mmCIF file of C-alpha atoms in Angstrom:
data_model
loop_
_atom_site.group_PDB
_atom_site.id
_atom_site.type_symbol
_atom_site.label_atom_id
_atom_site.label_comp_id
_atom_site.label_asym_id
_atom_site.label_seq_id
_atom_site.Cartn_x
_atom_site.Cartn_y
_atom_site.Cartn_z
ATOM 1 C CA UNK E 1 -14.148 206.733 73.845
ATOM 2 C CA UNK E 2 -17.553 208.854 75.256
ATOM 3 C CA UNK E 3 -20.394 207.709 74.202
ATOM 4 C CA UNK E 4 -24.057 209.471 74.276
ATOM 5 C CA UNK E 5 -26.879 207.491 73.881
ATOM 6 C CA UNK E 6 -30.045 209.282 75.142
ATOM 7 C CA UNK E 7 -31.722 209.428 72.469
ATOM 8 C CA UNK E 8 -35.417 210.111 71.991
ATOM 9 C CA UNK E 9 -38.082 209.320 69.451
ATOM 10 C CA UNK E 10 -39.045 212.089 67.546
ATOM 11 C CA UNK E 11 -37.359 215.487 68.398
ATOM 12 C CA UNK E 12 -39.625 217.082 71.192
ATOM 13 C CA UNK E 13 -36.692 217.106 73.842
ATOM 14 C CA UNK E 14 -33.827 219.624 72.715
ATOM 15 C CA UNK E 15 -30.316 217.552 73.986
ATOM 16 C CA UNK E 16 -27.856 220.691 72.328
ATOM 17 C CA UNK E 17 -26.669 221.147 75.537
ATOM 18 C CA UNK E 18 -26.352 217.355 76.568
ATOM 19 C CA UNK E 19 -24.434 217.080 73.283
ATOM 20 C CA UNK E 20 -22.257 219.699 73.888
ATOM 21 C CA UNK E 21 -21.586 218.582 77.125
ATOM 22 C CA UNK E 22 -20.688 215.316 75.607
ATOM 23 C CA UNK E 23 -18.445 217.117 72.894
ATOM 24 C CA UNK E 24 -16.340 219.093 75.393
ATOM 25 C CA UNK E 25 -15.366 216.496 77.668
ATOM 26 C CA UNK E 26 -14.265 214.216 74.421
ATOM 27 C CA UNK E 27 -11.206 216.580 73.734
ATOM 28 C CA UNK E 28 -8.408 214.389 73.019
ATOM 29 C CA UNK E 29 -10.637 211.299 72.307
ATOM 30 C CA UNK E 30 -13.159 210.022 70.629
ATOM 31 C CA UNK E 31 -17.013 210.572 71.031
ATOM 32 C CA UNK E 32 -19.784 208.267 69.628
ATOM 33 C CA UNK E 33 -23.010 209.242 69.355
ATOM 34 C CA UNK E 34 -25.136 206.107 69.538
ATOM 35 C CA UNK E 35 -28.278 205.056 67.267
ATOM 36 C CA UNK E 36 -31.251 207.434 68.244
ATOM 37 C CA UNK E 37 -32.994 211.032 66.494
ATOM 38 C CA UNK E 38 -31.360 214.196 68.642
ATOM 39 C CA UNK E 39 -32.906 217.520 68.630
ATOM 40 C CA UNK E 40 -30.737 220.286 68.599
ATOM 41 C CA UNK E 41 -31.560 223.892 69.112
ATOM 42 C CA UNK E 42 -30.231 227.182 67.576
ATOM 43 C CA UNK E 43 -29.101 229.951 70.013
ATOM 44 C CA UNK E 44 -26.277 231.889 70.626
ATOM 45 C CA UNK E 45 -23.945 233.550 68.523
ATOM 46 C CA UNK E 46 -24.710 233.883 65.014
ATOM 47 C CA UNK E 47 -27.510 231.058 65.247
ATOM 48 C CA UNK E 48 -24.998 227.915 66.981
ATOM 49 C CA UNK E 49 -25.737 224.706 67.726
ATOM 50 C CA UNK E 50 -22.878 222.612 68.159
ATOM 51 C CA UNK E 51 -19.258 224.103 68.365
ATOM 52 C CA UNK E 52 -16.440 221.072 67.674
ATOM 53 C CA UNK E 53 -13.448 221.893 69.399
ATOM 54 C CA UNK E 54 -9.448 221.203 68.335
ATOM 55 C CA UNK E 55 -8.634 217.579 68.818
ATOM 56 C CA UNK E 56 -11.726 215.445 68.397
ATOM 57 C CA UNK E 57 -13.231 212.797 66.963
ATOM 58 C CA UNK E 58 -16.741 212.448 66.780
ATOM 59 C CA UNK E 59 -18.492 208.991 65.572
ATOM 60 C CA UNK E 60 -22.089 208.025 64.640
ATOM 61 C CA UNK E 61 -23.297 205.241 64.514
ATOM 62 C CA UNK E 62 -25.443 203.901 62.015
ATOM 63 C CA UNK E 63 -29.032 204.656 62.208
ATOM 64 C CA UNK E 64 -27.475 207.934 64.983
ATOM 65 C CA UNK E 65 -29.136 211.636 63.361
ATOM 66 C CA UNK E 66 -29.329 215.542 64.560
ATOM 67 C CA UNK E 67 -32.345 217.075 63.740
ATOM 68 C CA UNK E 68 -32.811 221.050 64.329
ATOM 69 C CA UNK E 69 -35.833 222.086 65.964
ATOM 70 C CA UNK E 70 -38.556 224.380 65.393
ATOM 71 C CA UNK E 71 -36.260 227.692 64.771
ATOM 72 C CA UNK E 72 -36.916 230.917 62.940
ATOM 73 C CA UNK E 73 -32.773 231.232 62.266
ATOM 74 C CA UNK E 74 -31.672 233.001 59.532
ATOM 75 C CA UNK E 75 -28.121 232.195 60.254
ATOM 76 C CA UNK E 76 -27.023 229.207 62.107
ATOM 77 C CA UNK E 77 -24.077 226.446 61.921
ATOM 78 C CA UNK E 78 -25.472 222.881 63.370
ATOM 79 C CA UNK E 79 -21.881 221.694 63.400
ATOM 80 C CA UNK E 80 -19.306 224.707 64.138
ATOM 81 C CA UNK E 81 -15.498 224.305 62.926
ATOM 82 C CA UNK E 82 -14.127 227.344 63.543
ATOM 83 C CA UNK E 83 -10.385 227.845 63.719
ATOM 84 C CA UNK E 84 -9.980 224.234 64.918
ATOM 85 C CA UNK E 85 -7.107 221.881 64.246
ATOM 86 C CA UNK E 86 -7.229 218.086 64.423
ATOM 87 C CA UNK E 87 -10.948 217.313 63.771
ATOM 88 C CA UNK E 88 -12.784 214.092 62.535
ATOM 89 C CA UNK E 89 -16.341 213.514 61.900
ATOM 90 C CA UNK E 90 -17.564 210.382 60.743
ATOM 91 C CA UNK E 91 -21.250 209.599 59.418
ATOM 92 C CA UNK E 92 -22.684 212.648 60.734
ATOM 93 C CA UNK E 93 -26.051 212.536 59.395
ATOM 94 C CA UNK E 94 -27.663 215.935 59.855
ATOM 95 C CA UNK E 95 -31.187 217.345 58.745
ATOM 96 C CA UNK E 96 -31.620 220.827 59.703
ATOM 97 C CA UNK E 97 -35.130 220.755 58.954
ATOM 98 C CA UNK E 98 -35.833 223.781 57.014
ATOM 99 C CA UNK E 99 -39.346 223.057 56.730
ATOM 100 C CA UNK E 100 -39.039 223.823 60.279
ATOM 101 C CA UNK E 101 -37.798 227.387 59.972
ATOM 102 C CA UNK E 102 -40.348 230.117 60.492
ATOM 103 C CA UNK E 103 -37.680 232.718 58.789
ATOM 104 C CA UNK E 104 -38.271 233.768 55.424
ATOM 105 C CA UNK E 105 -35.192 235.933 54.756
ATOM 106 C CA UNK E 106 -31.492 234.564 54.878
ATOM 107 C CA UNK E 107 -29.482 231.876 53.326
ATOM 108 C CA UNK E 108 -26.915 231.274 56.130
ATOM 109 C CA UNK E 109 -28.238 228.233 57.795
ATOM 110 C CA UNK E 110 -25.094 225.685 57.193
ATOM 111 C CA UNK E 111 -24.755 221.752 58.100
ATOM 112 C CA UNK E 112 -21.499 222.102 59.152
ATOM 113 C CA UNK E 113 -19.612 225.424 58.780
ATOM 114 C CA UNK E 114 -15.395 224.582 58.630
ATOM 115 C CA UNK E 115 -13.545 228.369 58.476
ATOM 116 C CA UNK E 116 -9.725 228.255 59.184
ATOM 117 C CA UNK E 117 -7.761 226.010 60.952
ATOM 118 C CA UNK E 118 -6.042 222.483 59.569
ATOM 119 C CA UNK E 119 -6.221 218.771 59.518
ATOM 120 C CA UNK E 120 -10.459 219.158 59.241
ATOM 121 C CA UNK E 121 -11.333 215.638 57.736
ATOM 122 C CA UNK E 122 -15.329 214.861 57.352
ATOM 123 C CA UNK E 123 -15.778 210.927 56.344
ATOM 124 C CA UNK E 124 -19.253 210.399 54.805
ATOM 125 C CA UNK E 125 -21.255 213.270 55.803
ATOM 126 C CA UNK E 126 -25.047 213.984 55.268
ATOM 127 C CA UNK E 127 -26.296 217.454 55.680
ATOM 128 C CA UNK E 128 -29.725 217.662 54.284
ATOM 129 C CA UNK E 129 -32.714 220.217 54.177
ATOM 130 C CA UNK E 130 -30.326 223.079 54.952
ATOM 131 C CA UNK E 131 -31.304 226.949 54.857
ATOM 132 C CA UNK E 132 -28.433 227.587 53.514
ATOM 133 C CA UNK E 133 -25.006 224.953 52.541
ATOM 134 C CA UNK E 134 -25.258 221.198 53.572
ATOM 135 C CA UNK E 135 -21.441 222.581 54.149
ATOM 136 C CA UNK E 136 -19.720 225.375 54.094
ATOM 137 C CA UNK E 137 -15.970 225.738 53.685
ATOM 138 C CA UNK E 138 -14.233 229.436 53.847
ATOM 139 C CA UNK E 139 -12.231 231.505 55.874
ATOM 140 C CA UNK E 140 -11.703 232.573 59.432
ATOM 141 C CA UNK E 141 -10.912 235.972 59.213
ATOM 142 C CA UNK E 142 -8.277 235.935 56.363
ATOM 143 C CA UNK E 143 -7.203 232.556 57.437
ATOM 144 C CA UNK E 144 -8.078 229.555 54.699
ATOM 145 C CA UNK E 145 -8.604 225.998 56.254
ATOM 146 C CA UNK E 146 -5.445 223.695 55.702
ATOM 147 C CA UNK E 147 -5.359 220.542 54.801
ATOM 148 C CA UNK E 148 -9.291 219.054 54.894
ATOM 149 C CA UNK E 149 -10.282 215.764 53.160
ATOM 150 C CA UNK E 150 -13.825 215.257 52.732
ATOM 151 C CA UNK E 151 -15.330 211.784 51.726
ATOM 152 C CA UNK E 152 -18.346 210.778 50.039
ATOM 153 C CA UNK E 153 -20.912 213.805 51.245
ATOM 154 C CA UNK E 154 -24.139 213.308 50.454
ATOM 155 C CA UNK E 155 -26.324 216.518 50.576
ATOM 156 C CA UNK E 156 -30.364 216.758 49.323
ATOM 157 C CA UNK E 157 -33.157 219.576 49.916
ATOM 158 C CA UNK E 158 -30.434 222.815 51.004
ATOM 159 C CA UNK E 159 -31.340 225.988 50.122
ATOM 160 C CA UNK E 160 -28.163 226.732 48.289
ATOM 161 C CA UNK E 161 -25.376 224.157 47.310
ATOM 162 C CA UNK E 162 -24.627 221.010 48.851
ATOM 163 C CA UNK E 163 -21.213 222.420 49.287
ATOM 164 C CA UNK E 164 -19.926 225.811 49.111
ATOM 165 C CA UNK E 165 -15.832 226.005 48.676
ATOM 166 C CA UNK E 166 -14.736 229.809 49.372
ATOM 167 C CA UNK E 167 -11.780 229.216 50.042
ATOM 168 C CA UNK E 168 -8.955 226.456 51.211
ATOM 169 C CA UNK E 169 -5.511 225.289 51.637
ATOM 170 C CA UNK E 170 -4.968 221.873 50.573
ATOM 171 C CA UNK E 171 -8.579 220.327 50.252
ATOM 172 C CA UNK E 172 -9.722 216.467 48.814
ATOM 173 C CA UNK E 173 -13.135 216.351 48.158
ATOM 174 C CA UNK E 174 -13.732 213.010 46.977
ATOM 175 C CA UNK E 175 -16.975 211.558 45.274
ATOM 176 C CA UNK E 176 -19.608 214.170 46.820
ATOM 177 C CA UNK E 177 -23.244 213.447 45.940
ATOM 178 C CA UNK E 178 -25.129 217.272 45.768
#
């Protein structure tokens, strides 16, 4: 496994890129994020953060959390699964910090944002204080996701829902706290 574990107090230093980093060189393995509070940014394409590629697993460890920083995003994804096959993510505990947020129009701002692809499995999630979903399930295109299984997400404070389902092939959600 890769682990990163430079963690800061509070969330003045912006690691999205360190994560990233992190993330794409974990293809085909496993990635723990150790114990520690990581800023993350929104830039990019429709507001990304973090974009999870095919074959991954990503850890964290207990007492490990993503914060977003100050932003003015009206659409973002802090966690992108888009078209992806082969993905687990376990204990991701995510704040997006919408109190952060100097936008005061949109409702896209999403935890984690799964569209398409198969085998997405998300084992005791938290995606709280999100502009928009804690998560987001729908399509790629015209493509639904197949096969998901999520576990025990817990989502407080979002905008919208703690989960929107818009459309899927073959998804367990099992004992969700919204």
């Amino acid at each position: 496994s890769v682990e990163i574990n430079n963690a800061v107090s509070g969330i003045k230093v912006d690691l999205t890129n360190k994560i990233q980093t992190a993330i794409n060189s974990s293809v085909g393995r496993k990635l723990v994020i150790n114990r520690g509070l990581y800023g993350c940014s929104f830039g990019g394409a429709n507001g990304l953060s973090l974009d999870i590629p095919s074959n991954i697993t990503i850890e964290f460890e207990q007492g490990a959390k993503i914060e977003a920083m100050p932003h003015n995003a009206t659409i973002y994804q802090m966690m992108r699964v888009w078209d992806r096959e082969n993905v687990t993510i376990i204990d991701a505990n995510i704040d997006c910090r919408k109190d952060l947020n100097s936008a005061t129009s949109g409702e896209f701002g999403m935890g984690i944002d799964v569209r398409g692809g198969s085998n997405i499995n998300l084992i005791r999630p938290i995606t709280n204080n999100c502009f928009g979903d804690g998560i987001y399930w729908g399509l790629f295109g015209t493509t639904s996701t197949k096969d998901g299984y999520v576990l025990r997400h817990k989502a407080k404070g979002c905008r919208r829902q703690g989960f929107s389902l818009v459309s899927a092939n073959g998804l367990v959600i099992d004992s969700p706290i919204w």
